[in-house]
Amino acid sequence: MHMDSGEHKKLVARLKRVEGQLTGVRRMIEDNGDCVDILLQLQAVRGALARVGQLVLRNHVETCVADALNGDDEDEQVARIDDLMDVFARYAGVASR
């Protein structure tokens, strides 16, 4: 992953918060917590993970994909575009090529 140290630290911090949220959900389930509260916390975890995914995808486009498109290796350009299309399809819940 090509990411400056500041962005890297932010992602790690976000993931640590998600871990904490998930631990809280596990405790709620272990303690037979309220179903609605558990569902709301699970949605918060999903949202936080989606945001991490968006940040990683943005970084990928701004670094790996941009480098390939600016380079002279046509095979690498096609490969990066194919990879990106696969990622978009998976995020959208659509089967890849």
Short mmCIF file of C-alpha atoms in Angstrom, two decimals:
data_model
loop_
_atom_site.label_atom_id
_atom_site.label_comp_id
_atom_site.label_asym_id
_atom_site.label_seq_id
_atom_site.Cartn_x
_atom_site.Cartn_y
_atom_site.Cartn_z
CA MET A 1 0.00 0.00 0.00
CA HIS A 2 1.40 3.37 -1.03
CA MET A 3 0.21 5.83 1.60
CA ASP A 4 1.83 8.69 3.45
CA SER A 5 2.38 8.12 7.15
CA GLY A 6 -0.31 10.59 8.21
CA GLU A 7 -3.02 8.86 6.20
CA HIS A 8 -1.73 5.48 7.32
CA LYS A 9 -2.02 6.50 10.98
CA LYS A 10 -5.57 7.78 10.41
CA LEU A 11 -6.63 4.48 8.87
CA VAL A 12 -5.09 2.49 11.70
CA ALA A 13 -6.88 4.72 14.23
CA ARG A 14 -10.19 4.23 12.42
CA LEU A 15 -9.73 0.48 12.44
CA LYS A 16 -8.94 0.50 16.16
CA ARG A 17 -12.20 2.38 16.77
CA VAL A 18 -14.05 -0.22 14.70
CA GLU A 19 -12.43 -2.96 16.77
CA GLY A 20 -13.68 -1.24 19.91
CA GLN A 21 -17.18 -0.93 18.50
CA LEU A 22 -17.18 -4.60 17.52
CA THR A 23 -15.98 -5.62 20.97
CA GLY A 24 -18.87 -3.61 22.39
CA VAL A 25 -21.31 -5.44 20.15
CA ARG A 26 -19.91 -8.79 21.25
CA ARG A 27 -20.36 -7.78 24.90
CA MET A 28 -23.91 -6.65 24.21
CA ILE A 29 -24.68 -10.06 22.71
CA GLU A 30 -22.95 -11.91 25.55
CA ASP A 31 -25.00 -9.88 28.04
CA ASN A 32 -28.23 -10.50 26.12
CA GLY A 33 -28.52 -6.84 25.23
CA ASP A 34 -31.43 -5.22 23.46
CA CYS A 35 -31.75 -6.42 19.86
CA VAL A 36 -32.45 -2.95 18.48
CA ASP A 37 -29.39 -1.51 20.22
CA ILE A 38 -27.26 -4.35 18.85
CA LEU A 39 -28.57 -3.79 15.32
CA LEU A 40 -27.86 -0.07 15.56
CA GLN A 41 -24.32 -0.73 16.73
CA LEU A 42 -23.78 -3.27 13.95
CA GLN A 43 -24.91 -0.67 11.43
CA ALA A 44 -22.43 1.80 12.91
CA VAL A 45 -19.65 -0.78 12.53
CA ARG A 46 -20.63 -1.43 8.91
CA GLY A 47 -20.63 2.30 8.20
CA ALA A 48 -17.21 2.76 9.78
CA LEU A 49 -15.78 -0.14 7.78
CA ALA A 50 -17.32 1.24 4.59
CA ARG A 51 -15.58 4.55 5.23
CA VAL A 52 -12.24 2.78 5.71
CA GLY A 53 -12.85 0.95 2.45
CA GLN A 54 -13.58 4.22 0.67
CA LEU A 55 -10.35 5.74 1.95
CA VAL A 56 -8.30 2.73 0.87
CA LEU A 57 -9.97 2.74 -2.55
CA ARG A 58 -9.28 6.47 -2.97
CA ASN A 59 -5.64 5.91 -2.05
CA HIS A 60 -5.42 3.04 -4.53
CA VAL A 61 -6.83 5.18 -7.34
CA GLU A 62 -4.61 8.16 -6.48
CA THR A 63 -1.44 6.07 -6.30
CA CYS A 64 -1.38 2.65 -7.97
CA VAL A 65 -3.93 3.33 -10.69
CA ALA A 66 -2.68 6.85 -11.44
CA ASP A 67 0.92 5.62 -11.63
CA ALA A 68 -0.06 2.87 -14.06
CA LEU A 69 -2.09 5.21 -16.25
CA ASN A 70 0.73 7.73 -16.36
CA GLY A 71 3.28 5.06 -17.24
CA ASP A 72 4.19 3.56 -20.59
CA ASP A 73 3.37 -0.09 -19.78
CA GLU A 74 0.06 -0.77 -21.53
CA ASP A 75 -0.27 -4.21 -19.95
CA GLU A 76 0.05 -2.64 -16.50
CA GLN A 77 -2.56 -0.02 -17.41
CA VAL A 78 -5.03 -2.67 -18.52
CA ALA A 79 -4.32 -4.78 -15.43
CA ARG A 80 -4.91 -1.85 -13.06
CA ILE A 81 -8.14 -0.88 -14.83
CA ASP A 82 -9.33 -4.51 -14.69
CA ASP A 83 -8.47 -4.66 -10.97
CA LEU A 84 -10.35 -1.43 -10.36
CA MET A 85 -13.42 -2.66 -12.25
CA ASP A 86 -13.38 -5.86 -10.18
CA VAL A 87 -13.27 -3.84 -6.97
CA PHE A 88 -16.18 -1.66 -8.11
CA ALA A 89 -18.19 -4.76 -9.03
CA ARG A 90 -17.55 -6.36 -5.64
CA TYR A 91 -18.48 -3.20 -3.76
CA ALA A 92 -21.67 -2.98 -5.80
CA GLY A 93 -22.44 -6.64 -5.12
CA VAL A 94 -22.18 -7.53 -8.80
CA ALA A 95 -20.28 -10.57 -10.01
CA SER A 96 -16.94 -9.74 -11.56
CA ARG A 97 -16.12 -10.38 -15.20
#
